[in-house]
């Protein structure tokens, strides 16, 4: 069995972060989201992985390499444009051959991995198996409709009037039967080859398409709110460890991980919190569910429930919370007089300013 890992999307909902970084490489608990998917694939006993890449191909290649760090053998599959999940299957035909495969969206996060799902698929071998979960706003996802016996009878992509609240999770399992389906369908109104259309084609053709409704934790990390929530979930399982230095004036409460070369002085840190290598925390408060990457500096500030990427600084700021701060960012207080805000913001930024 092989794996097809999709990492070609542009990440428009995470702009401006994704103007300069692949969305799949934005870190959760100081580890790129994509790495969690690679680890889940390896834990399921799969070794051959095709990674579909787009405009951020070089960045993905630099981060993942040949896959040996994960115990994997990686093949990169270029995609000229994000033309749909079924298009990714289409262009990966040579790599996939006649093998069964799991398709995993690189910006998705599934707690507990996929090992049990892969084992069940290997044993039963339906033509396809999809994962479903109940969501509050199904119109933002692919949506499945089940009959009274639980059989999949209909699928739609981002329908304006969903027929159910069952959204497709970004993990799909297929036999080679899917290849006929992706060749048969036409682009949707969005100009993409939709995997929901391919699955519907398989159902209409009498193929065995089954579903599993999961009640565990799953997130599409496509926006800041979901990134912070996934970060919170991962940090819940954090084990504390001090590899850096913490002075006697500092107080660490709960599970806190301090990376090698990091320094904590005169500060209070309430876990779960992870602090990257060579980061300095001075005269500050760091609250729960915060990830601070390597080579950062937090001075005379308070920060909580946030993600700070590498080489950034927060100095003299009273309170920062529920924030995603990119790489090489400087956050400082504005002058008291005149009472004005000075902003340099990229496209699609969102800012909240206190009156």
Short mmCIF file of C-alpha atoms in Angstrom, two decimals:
data_model
loop_
_atom_site.label_atom_id
_atom_site.label_comp_id
_atom_site.label_asym_id
_atom_site.label_seq_id
_atom_site.Cartn_x
_atom_site.Cartn_y
_atom_site.Cartn_z
CA UNK A 1 0.00 0.00 0.00
CA UNK A 2 1.21 3.49 -0.85
CA UNK A 3 0.37 7.00 0.33
CA UNK A 4 -0.41 10.14 -1.62
CA UNK A 5 0.22 13.25 0.47
CA UNK A 6 -1.18 16.49 -0.93
CA UNK A 7 0.95 19.59 -0.32
CA UNK A 8 0.21 21.78 -3.31
CA UNK A 9 -2.43 24.20 -2.00
CA UNK A 10 -1.75 27.92 -1.77
CA UNK A 11 -3.19 28.47 1.72
CA UNK A 12 -5.20 31.61 0.98
CA UNK A 13 -7.02 31.45 4.33
CA UNK A 14 -3.71 31.68 6.20
CA UNK A 15 -2.44 34.78 4.44
CA UNK A 16 -0.26 36.76 4.98
CA UNK A 17 1.71 33.89 6.62
CA UNK A 18 1.44 31.79 3.45
CA UNK A 19 2.66 34.56 1.17
CA UNK A 20 6.15 33.51 2.27
CA UNK A 21 5.69 29.97 3.61
CA UNK A 22 3.91 26.77 2.61
CA UNK A 23 0.75 26.30 4.67
CA UNK A 24 1.70 22.68 5.36
CA UNK A 25 4.91 23.86 7.05
CA UNK A 26 3.29 26.24 9.53
CA UNK A 27 4.27 24.70 12.89
CA UNK A 28 1.99 23.22 15.52
CA UNK A 29 3.79 22.76 18.87
CA UNK A 30 6.95 23.79 16.97
CA UNK A 31 6.60 21.01 14.36
CA UNK A 32 5.21 21.52 10.84
CA UNK A 33 1.68 20.22 10.31
CA UNK A 34 2.93 18.18 7.35
CA UNK A 35 5.29 16.21 9.60
CA UNK A 36 2.36 14.89 11.67
CA UNK A 37 0.88 13.45 8.48
CA UNK A 38 4.18 11.84 7.47
CA UNK A 39 4.52 10.31 10.92
CA UNK A 40 0.96 8.96 10.80
CA UNK A 41 1.66 7.35 7.43
CA UNK A 42 4.88 5.74 8.70
CA UNK A 43 3.15 4.46 11.84
CA UNK A 44 0.55 2.77 9.61
CA UNK A 45 3.32 0.68 8.05
CA UNK A 46 3.38 2.51 4.71
CA UNK A 47 6.83 3.36 3.34
CA UNK A 48 6.28 4.61 -0.23
CA UNK A 49 4.89 8.16 -0.28
CA UNK A 50 4.17 10.43 -3.22
CA UNK A 51 4.01 14.11 -2.23
CA UNK A 52 2.05 16.31 -4.63
CA UNK A 53 3.69 19.74 -4.69
CA UNK A 54 2.92 23.10 -6.31
CA UNK A 55 4.40 26.59 -6.07
CA UNK A 56 6.03 25.83 -2.69
CA UNK A 57 7.73 22.66 -3.97
CA UNK A 58 11.27 23.72 -3.09
CA UNK A 59 10.31 24.59 0.47
CA UNK A 60 8.55 21.24 0.91
CA UNK A 61 11.56 19.40 -0.56
CA UNK A 62 13.95 21.23 1.75
CA UNK A 63 11.89 20.31 4.81
CA UNK A 64 11.14 16.66 3.99
CA UNK A 65 14.12 15.63 1.86
CA UNK A 66 14.06 12.03 0.69
CA UNK A 67 11.81 11.02 3.60
CA UNK A 68 14.45 8.91 5.34
CA UNK A 69 14.14 10.97 8.55
CA UNK A 70 10.60 9.57 8.82
CA UNK A 71 11.47 6.06 7.66
CA UNK A 72 9.85 6.78 4.30
CA UNK A 73 10.80 6.71 0.62
CA UNK A 74 9.44 9.95 -0.88
CA UNK A 75 8.68 10.72 -4.53
CA UNK A 76 7.73 14.29 -5.47
CA UNK A 77 4.90 14.77 -7.98
CA UNK A 78 4.63 18.30 -9.45
CA UNK A 79 1.15 19.76 -9.93
CA UNK A 80 1.00 22.78 -12.25
CA UNK A 81 -1.95 24.31 -10.38
CA UNK A 82 -4.30 23.26 -7.54
CA UNK A 83 -6.88 21.69 -9.86
CA UNK A 84 -8.64 19.45 -7.35
CA UNK A 85 -8.06 16.32 -5.30
CA UNK A 86 -9.11 14.04 -8.14
CA UNK A 87 -6.59 15.81 -10.38
CA UNK A 88 -3.88 14.93 -7.85
CA UNK A 89 -4.85 11.25 -8.18
CA UNK A 90 -4.83 11.61 -11.97
CA UNK A 91 -1.29 13.01 -12.18
CA UNK A 92 -0.01 10.46 -9.63
CA UNK A 93 -1.10 7.50 -11.78
CA UNK A 94 2.43 6.36 -12.66
CA UNK A 95 3.58 6.51 -9.03
CA UNK A 96 0.48 4.73 -7.68
CA UNK A 97 0.51 1.94 -10.26
CA UNK A 98 -1.91 -0.84 -9.33
CA UNK A 99 -1.44 -0.47 -5.59
CA UNK A 100 -4.04 0.44 -2.98
CA UNK A 101 -3.31 3.82 -1.42
CA UNK A 102 -4.29 6.31 1.25
CA UNK A 103 -4.68 9.93 0.19
CA UNK A 104 -3.88 12.35 3.01
CA UNK A 105 -4.30 16.12 2.86
CA UNK A 106 -1.10 17.68 4.13
CA UNK A 107 -2.78 20.45 6.11
CA UNK A 108 -5.13 18.11 7.99
CA UNK A 109 -4.62 16.82 11.50
CA UNK A 110 -6.09 13.59 12.86
CA UNK A 111 -5.44 12.76 16.51
CA UNK A 112 -4.54 9.11 17.00
CA UNK A 113 -3.23 8.61 13.47
CA UNK A 114 -4.60 6.37 10.72
CA UNK A 115 -3.16 2.95 11.57
CA UNK A 116 -6.46 1.31 12.54
CA UNK A 117 -8.16 2.73 9.44
CA UNK A 118 -5.41 1.43 7.14
CA UNK A 119 -5.46 -2.01 8.81
CA UNK A 120 -9.24 -2.28 8.39
CA UNK A 121 -9.02 -1.24 4.74
CA UNK A 122 -6.33 -3.82 4.04
CA UNK A 123 -8.52 -6.52 5.58
CA UNK A 124 -11.83 -5.56 3.89
CA UNK A 125 -10.67 -3.89 0.64
CA UNK A 126 -13.78 -1.99 -0.45
CA UNK A 127 -13.19 0.07 -3.59
CA UNK A 128 -13.05 3.21 -1.45
CA UNK A 129 -13.46 4.26 2.14
CA UNK A 130 -14.07 7.83 3.24
CA UNK A 131 -13.85 9.36 6.71
CA UNK A 132 -16.68 11.55 7.94
CA UNK A 133 -17.24 13.78 10.94
CA UNK A 134 -20.14 15.96 12.04
CA UNK A 135 -19.51 19.69 11.67
CA UNK A 136 -21.46 22.85 12.45
CA UNK A 137 -21.04 24.35 8.96
CA UNK A 138 -20.96 21.54 6.39
CA UNK A 139 -21.25 24.00 3.46
CA UNK A 140 -17.51 24.63 3.82
CA UNK A 141 -16.63 20.97 3.14
CA UNK A 142 -17.38 18.01 0.96
CA UNK A 143 -20.61 16.53 2.36
CA UNK A 144 -21.82 12.91 2.39
CA UNK A 145 -25.39 11.64 2.50
CA UNK A 146 -26.06 8.20 4.00
CA UNK A 147 -29.18 6.07 3.71
CA UNK A 148 -30.95 4.46 6.67
CA UNK A 149 -28.53 1.53 6.64
CA UNK A 150 -25.49 3.84 6.74
CA UNK A 151 -24.53 3.29 3.11
CA UNK A 152 -23.05 6.23 1.19
CA UNK A 153 -25.56 7.32 -1.45
CA UNK A 154 -24.55 10.88 -2.30
CA UNK A 155 -21.63 13.31 -2.14
CA UNK A 156 -21.40 17.04 -2.84
CA UNK A 157 -18.53 19.53 -2.71
CA UNK A 158 -19.22 22.64 -0.61
CA UNK A 159 -23.00 22.61 -1.25
CA UNK A 160 -24.93 25.82 -0.48
CA UNK A 161 -27.71 23.70 1.05
CA UNK A 162 -26.07 20.59 2.58
CA UNK A 163 -28.17 17.43 2.83
CA UNK A 164 -26.39 16.36 6.02
CA UNK A 165 -23.87 17.59 8.59
CA UNK A 166 -21.37 14.87 7.68
CA UNK A 167 -18.19 16.43 6.29
CA UNK A 168 -15.42 14.51 4.57
CA UNK A 169 -12.22 14.37 6.60
CA UNK A 170 -9.02 14.81 4.59
CA UNK A 171 -8.10 11.10 4.57
CA UNK A 172 -9.31 8.76 1.80
CA UNK A 173 -8.50 5.10 1.09
CA UNK A 174 -8.71 3.66 -2.43
CA UNK A 175 -8.09 0.58 -4.52
CA UNK A 176 -7.00 1.11 -8.17
CA UNK A 177 -10.72 1.28 -9.06
CA UNK A 178 -10.56 5.04 -8.42
CA UNK A 179 -8.40 5.62 -11.49
CA UNK A 180 -11.28 4.93 -13.86
CA UNK A 181 -13.41 7.38 -11.91
CA UNK A 182 -10.96 10.30 -12.01
CA UNK A 183 -10.58 9.83 -15.76
CA UNK A 184 -14.34 9.83 -16.28
CA UNK A 185 -15.36 13.03 -14.47
CA UNK A 186 -15.32 16.61 -15.75
CA UNK A 187 -14.19 19.80 -13.96
CA UNK A 188 -16.75 21.28 -11.59
CA UNK A 189 -18.05 24.83 -11.62
CA UNK A 190 -14.95 25.74 -9.61
CA UNK A 191 -12.77 24.47 -12.45
CA UNK A 192 -11.48 21.54 -10.40
CA UNK A 193 -11.68 17.78 -10.64
CA UNK A 194 -13.51 17.07 -7.39
CA UNK A 195 -12.86 13.88 -5.45
CA UNK A 196 -16.52 13.98 -4.39
CA UNK A 197 -17.51 13.73 -8.08
CA UNK A 198 -15.15 10.77 -8.54
CA UNK A 199 -16.63 9.03 -5.50
CA UNK A 200 -20.16 9.73 -6.74
CA UNK A 201 -19.19 8.23 -10.11
CA UNK A 202 -17.98 5.11 -8.30
CA UNK A 203 -21.27 4.85 -6.36
CA UNK A 204 -23.32 5.27 -9.53
CA UNK A 205 -21.18 2.61 -11.22
CA UNK A 206 -21.97 0.14 -8.44
CA UNK A 207 -18.59 0.27 -6.79
CA UNK A 208 -18.25 -0.47 -3.06
CA UNK A 209 -17.79 2.91 -1.35
CA UNK A 210 -17.91 2.75 2.43
CA UNK A 211 -17.60 5.33 5.18
CA UNK A 212 -16.37 5.58 8.74
CA UNK A 213 -17.72 8.35 10.96
CA UNK A 214 -15.05 9.41 13.41
CA UNK A 215 -15.79 11.00 16.75
CA UNK A 216 -12.15 11.72 17.56
CA UNK A 217 -10.35 14.95 16.95
CA UNK A 218 -9.87 16.22 13.41
CA UNK A 219 -9.04 19.65 12.06
CA UNK A 220 -8.41 21.23 8.68
CA UNK A 221 -5.69 23.71 9.67
CA UNK A 222 -6.63 26.10 6.89
CA UNK A 223 -7.24 29.16 9.07
CA UNK A 224 -5.77 30.81 12.15
CA UNK A 225 -8.57 29.72 14.51
CA UNK A 226 -8.11 26.06 13.61
CA UNK A 227 -4.30 26.33 13.77
CA UNK A 228 -4.52 27.61 17.34
CA UNK A 229 -7.01 24.90 18.27
CA UNK A 230 -4.78 22.14 16.87
CA UNK A 231 -1.82 23.68 18.70
CA UNK A 232 -3.87 23.50 21.91
CA UNK A 233 -4.77 19.87 21.27
CA UNK A 234 -1.17 18.80 20.64
CA UNK A 235 0.13 20.69 23.67
CA UNK A 236 -2.40 18.84 25.83
CA UNK A 237 -0.16 15.79 25.46
CA UNK A 238 3.12 17.64 25.97
CA UNK A 239 5.70 16.21 28.36
CA UNK A 240 7.71 18.81 30.24
CA UNK A 241 11.47 18.94 29.81
CA UNK A 242 14.13 21.56 30.49
CA UNK A 243 17.06 21.46 28.07
CA UNK A 244 17.80 25.18 28.34
CA UNK A 245 18.36 27.36 31.42
CA UNK A 246 15.80 28.76 33.87
CA UNK A 247 16.94 31.22 36.54
CA UNK A 248 15.88 31.24 40.19
CA UNK A 249 13.58 34.22 39.72
CA UNK A 250 11.41 32.36 37.22
CA UNK A 251 8.43 30.15 37.95
CA UNK A 252 7.41 27.25 35.72
CA UNK A 253 3.98 25.74 36.39
CA UNK A 254 2.67 22.60 34.72
CA UNK A 255 4.13 21.00 31.59
CA UNK A 256 6.73 23.29 30.04
CA UNK A 257 9.35 22.30 27.47
CA UNK A 258 12.40 24.58 27.19
CA UNK A 259 14.60 23.87 24.17
CA UNK A 260 18.38 23.60 24.11
CA UNK A 261 20.09 26.96 24.44
CA UNK A 262 16.88 28.74 25.46
CA UNK A 263 16.97 31.09 28.45
CA UNK A 264 14.15 31.95 30.84
CA UNK A 265 14.84 34.81 33.26
CA UNK A 266 12.53 36.60 35.68
CA UNK A 267 9.46 35.11 34.04
CA UNK A 268 6.36 33.07 34.85
CA UNK A 269 5.37 30.31 32.46
CA UNK A 270 2.15 28.34 32.86
CA UNK A 271 2.00 25.21 30.71
CA UNK A 272 1.42 23.53 28.51
CA UNK A 273 4.00 25.65 26.71
CA UNK A 274 6.84 24.80 24.32
CA UNK A 275 9.80 27.15 23.90
CA UNK A 276 12.16 26.59 20.99
CA UNK A 277 15.94 26.37 20.96
CA UNK A 278 17.92 29.56 21.63
CA UNK A 279 14.80 31.58 22.45
CA UNK A 280 14.96 34.14 25.26
CA UNK A 281 12.03 34.76 27.63
CA UNK A 282 12.80 37.70 29.94
CA UNK A 283 10.61 39.45 32.52
CA UNK A 284 7.49 38.08 30.86
CA UNK A 285 4.42 35.90 31.33
CA UNK A 286 3.78 33.03 28.91
CA UNK A 287 0.36 31.46 29.36
CA UNK A 288 -1.09 28.06 28.49
CA UNK A 289 -1.27 26.63 24.97
CA UNK A 290 1.52 28.78 23.58
CA UNK A 291 4.22 27.61 21.15
CA UNK A 292 7.26 29.84 20.70
CA UNK A 293 9.68 28.70 18.00
CA UNK A 294 13.47 28.86 17.94
CA UNK A 295 15.54 32.08 18.06
CA UNK A 296 12.69 34.25 19.36
CA UNK A 297 12.75 36.92 22.06
CA UNK A 298 9.88 37.70 24.45
CA UNK A 299 10.69 40.61 26.77
CA UNK A 300 8.56 42.50 29.29
CA UNK A 301 5.39 41.11 27.70
CA UNK A 302 2.45 38.74 28.20
CA UNK A 303 1.43 36.15 25.64
CA UNK A 304 -1.07 33.30 25.82
CA UNK A 305 -2.84 30.81 23.50
CA UNK A 306 -0.64 31.82 20.58
CA UNK A 307 1.90 30.57 18.03
CA UNK A 308 5.11 32.52 17.41
CA UNK A 309 7.28 31.46 14.48
CA UNK A 310 11.08 31.61 14.43
CA UNK A 311 13.25 34.73 14.64
CA UNK A 312 10.45 36.93 15.97
CA UNK A 313 10.33 39.25 18.96
CA UNK A 314 7.64 40.63 21.26
CA UNK A 315 8.92 43.45 23.44
CA UNK A 316 7.13 45.69 25.94
CA UNK A 317 3.65 44.58 24.93
CA UNK A 318 1.04 44.34 27.68
CA UNK A 319 -0.95 41.40 26.36
CA UNK A 320 -1.03 39.22 23.24
CA UNK A 321 -3.47 36.31 22.95
CA UNK A 322 -5.09 34.06 20.31
CA UNK A 323 -2.47 35.21 17.79
CA UNK A 324 -0.39 33.67 15.01
CA UNK A 325 2.86 35.63 14.61
CA UNK A 326 4.97 34.86 11.56
CA UNK A 327 8.72 34.64 11.02
CA UNK A 328 11.04 37.63 11.55
CA UNK A 329 8.25 39.72 13.07
CA UNK A 330 8.76 42.56 15.56
CA UNK A 331 5.91 43.40 17.94
CA UNK A 332 6.46 46.56 20.00
CA UNK A 333 4.24 49.12 21.77
CA UNK A 334 3.05 52.20 19.91
CA UNK A 335 4.00 55.66 21.26
CA UNK A 336 1.48 57.07 23.72
CA UNK A 337 1.54 60.47 22.03
CA UNK A 338 0.15 61.04 19.51
CA UNK A 339 -2.56 58.47 20.13
CA UNK A 340 -2.29 56.74 16.77
CA UNK A 341 -1.59 53.25 15.45
CA UNK A 342 1.17 52.70 12.89
CA UNK A 343 0.60 49.59 10.79
CA UNK A 344 2.46 47.77 8.03
CA UNK A 345 0.12 44.96 6.93
CA UNK A 346 0.24 42.46 4.11
CA UNK A 347 -2.69 41.51 1.90
CA UNK A 348 -5.59 39.72 3.62
CA UNK A 349 -4.35 40.68 7.10
CA UNK A 350 -6.74 40.91 10.04
CA UNK A 351 -6.07 43.32 12.91
CA UNK A 352 -8.00 44.09 16.07
CA UNK A 353 -7.23 47.43 17.75
CA UNK A 354 -8.44 48.47 21.18
CA UNK A 355 -10.14 51.91 21.22
#
